Tab-separated table of C-alpha atoms in Angstrom:
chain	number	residue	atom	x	y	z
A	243	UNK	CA	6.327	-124.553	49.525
A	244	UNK	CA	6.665	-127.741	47.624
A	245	UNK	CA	4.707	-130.862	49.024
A	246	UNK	CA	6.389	-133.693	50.458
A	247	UNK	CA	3.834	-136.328	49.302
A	248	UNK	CA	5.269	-139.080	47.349
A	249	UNK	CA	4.485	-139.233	44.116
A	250	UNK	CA	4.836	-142.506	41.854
A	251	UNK	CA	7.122	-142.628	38.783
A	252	UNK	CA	7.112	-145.494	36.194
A	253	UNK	CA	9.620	-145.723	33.793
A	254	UNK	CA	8.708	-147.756	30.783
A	255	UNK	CA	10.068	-150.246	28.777
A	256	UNK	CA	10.978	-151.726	32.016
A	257	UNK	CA	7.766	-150.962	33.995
A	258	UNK	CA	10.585	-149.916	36.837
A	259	UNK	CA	8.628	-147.639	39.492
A	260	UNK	CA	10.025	-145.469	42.324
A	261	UNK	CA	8.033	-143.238	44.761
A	262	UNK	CA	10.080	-139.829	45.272
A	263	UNK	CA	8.946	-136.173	46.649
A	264	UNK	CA	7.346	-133.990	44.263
A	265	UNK	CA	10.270	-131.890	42.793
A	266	UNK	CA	12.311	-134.081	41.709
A	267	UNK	CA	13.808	-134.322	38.273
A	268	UNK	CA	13.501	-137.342	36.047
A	269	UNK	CA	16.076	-137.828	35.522
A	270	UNK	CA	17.205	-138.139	39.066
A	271	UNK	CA	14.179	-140.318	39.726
A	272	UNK	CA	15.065	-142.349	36.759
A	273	UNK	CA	18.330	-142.925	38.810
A	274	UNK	CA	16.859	-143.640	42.111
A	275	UNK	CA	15.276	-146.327	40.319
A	276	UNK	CA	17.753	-147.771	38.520
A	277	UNK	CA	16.483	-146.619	34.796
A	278	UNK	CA	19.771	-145.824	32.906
A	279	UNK	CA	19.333	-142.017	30.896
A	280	UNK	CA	22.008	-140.983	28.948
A	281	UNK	CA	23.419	-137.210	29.783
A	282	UNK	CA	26.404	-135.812	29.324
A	283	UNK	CA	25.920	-132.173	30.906
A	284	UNK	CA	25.220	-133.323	34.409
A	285	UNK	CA	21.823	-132.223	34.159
A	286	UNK	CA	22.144	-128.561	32.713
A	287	UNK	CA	19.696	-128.862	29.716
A	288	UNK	CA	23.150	-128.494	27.214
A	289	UNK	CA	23.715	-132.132	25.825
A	290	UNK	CA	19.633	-132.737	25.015
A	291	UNK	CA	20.580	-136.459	24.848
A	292	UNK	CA	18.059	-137.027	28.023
A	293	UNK	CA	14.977	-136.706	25.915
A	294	UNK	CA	12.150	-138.547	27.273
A	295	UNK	CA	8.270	-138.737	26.518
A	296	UNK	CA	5.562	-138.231	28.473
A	297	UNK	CA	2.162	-139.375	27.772
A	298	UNK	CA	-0.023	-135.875	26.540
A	299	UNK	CA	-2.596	-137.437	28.980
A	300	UNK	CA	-0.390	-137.740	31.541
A	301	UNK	CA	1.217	-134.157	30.806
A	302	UNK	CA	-0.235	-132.692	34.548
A	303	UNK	CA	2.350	-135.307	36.576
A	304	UNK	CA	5.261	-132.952	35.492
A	305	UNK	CA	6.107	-129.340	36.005
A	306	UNK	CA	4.705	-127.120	32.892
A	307	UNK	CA	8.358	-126.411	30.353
A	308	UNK	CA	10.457	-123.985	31.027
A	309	UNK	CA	10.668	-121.294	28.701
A	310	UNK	CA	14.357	-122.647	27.872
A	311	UNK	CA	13.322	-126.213	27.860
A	312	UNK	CA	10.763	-125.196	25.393
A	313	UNK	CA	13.670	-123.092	23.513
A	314	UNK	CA	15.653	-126.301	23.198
A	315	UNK	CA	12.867	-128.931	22.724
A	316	UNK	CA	10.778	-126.678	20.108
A	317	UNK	CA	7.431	-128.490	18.887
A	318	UNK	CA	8.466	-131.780	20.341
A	319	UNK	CA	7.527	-130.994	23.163
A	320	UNK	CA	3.469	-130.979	21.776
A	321	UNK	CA	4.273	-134.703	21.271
A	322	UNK	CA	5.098	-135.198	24.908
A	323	UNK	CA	8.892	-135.034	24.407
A	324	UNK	CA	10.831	-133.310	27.535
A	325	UNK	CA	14.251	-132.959	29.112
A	326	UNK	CA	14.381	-135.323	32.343
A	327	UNK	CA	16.884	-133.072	33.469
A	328	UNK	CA	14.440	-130.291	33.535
A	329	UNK	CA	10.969	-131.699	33.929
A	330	UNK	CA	9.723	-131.951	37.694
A	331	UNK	CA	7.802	-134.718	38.914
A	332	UNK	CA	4.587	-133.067	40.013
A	333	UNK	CA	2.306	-135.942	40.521
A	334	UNK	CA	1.923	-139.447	39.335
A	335	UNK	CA	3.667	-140.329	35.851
A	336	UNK	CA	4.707	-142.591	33.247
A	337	UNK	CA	8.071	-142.383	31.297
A	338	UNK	CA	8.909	-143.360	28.222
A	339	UNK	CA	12.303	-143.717	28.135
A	340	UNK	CA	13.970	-144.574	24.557
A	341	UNK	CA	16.265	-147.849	24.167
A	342	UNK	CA	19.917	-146.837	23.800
A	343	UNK	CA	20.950	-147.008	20.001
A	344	UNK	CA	23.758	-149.546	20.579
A	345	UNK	CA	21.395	-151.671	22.783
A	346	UNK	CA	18.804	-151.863	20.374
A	347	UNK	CA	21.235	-153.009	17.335
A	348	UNK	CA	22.248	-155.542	19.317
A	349	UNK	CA	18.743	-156.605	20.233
A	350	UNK	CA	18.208	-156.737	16.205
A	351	UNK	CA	21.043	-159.024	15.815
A	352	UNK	CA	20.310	-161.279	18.615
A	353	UNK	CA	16.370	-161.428	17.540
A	354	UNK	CA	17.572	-161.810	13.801
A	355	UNK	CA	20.089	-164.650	14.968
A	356	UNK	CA	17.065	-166.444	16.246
A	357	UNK	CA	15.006	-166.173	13.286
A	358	UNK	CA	17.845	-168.014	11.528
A	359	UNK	CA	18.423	-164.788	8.917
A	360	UNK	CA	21.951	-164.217	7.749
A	361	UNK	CA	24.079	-161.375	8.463
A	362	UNK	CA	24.771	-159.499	5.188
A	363	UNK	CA	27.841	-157.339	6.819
A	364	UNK	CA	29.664	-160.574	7.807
């Protein structure tokens, strides 16, 4: 029987935190909180676009892999790199969850802007 302590999830860049029951994916955590991850599968491990890393330290605050999340992730997952579709919140964590590609071209633009650089594709 799972136990219904809560545990604390932190999803970084943001620092965004949510307390939910052990059990719980990531990536529904991530939504409980707010945290935006993309997916297109609805959580069935088939699109892989809701890769996320965990700290190696903090490896013991999710479920172990599952023998197909380790199928799909391969050797990235030695670097902390898992499905939050599939990994389990088992105790206290921290997420790293990656910027979405079209945010962060805009962010170079807009930082770029600031610095007063030109636009070469304009």
């Amino acid at each position: 029987m799972i136990s219904q302590k809560g545990r604390t999830v932190v999803f970084q860049p943001e620092g965004r935190q949510v307390v939910v029951n052990q059990g719980v994916t990531l990536l529904e955590a991530a939504r409980k909180a707010g945290v935006t991850i993309a997916t297109r599968c609805g959580g069935k491990a088939g699109c892989l676009m809701c890769k996320v890393t965990v700290d190696p330290e903090q490896a013991e605050g999710v479920r172990p892999p599952s023998e197909a999340e380790r199928r799909k992730l391969g050797s990235a997952i030695e670097q902390g790199q898992r499905l939050a579709c599939q990994a389990a919140v088992w105790g206290d964590v921290t997420v790293n969850v990656p910027e979405d590609p079209f945010k962060a071209a805009v962010r170079r633009k807009l930082e770029a802007a600031r610095r007063g650089e030109e636009d070469e594709l304009w």
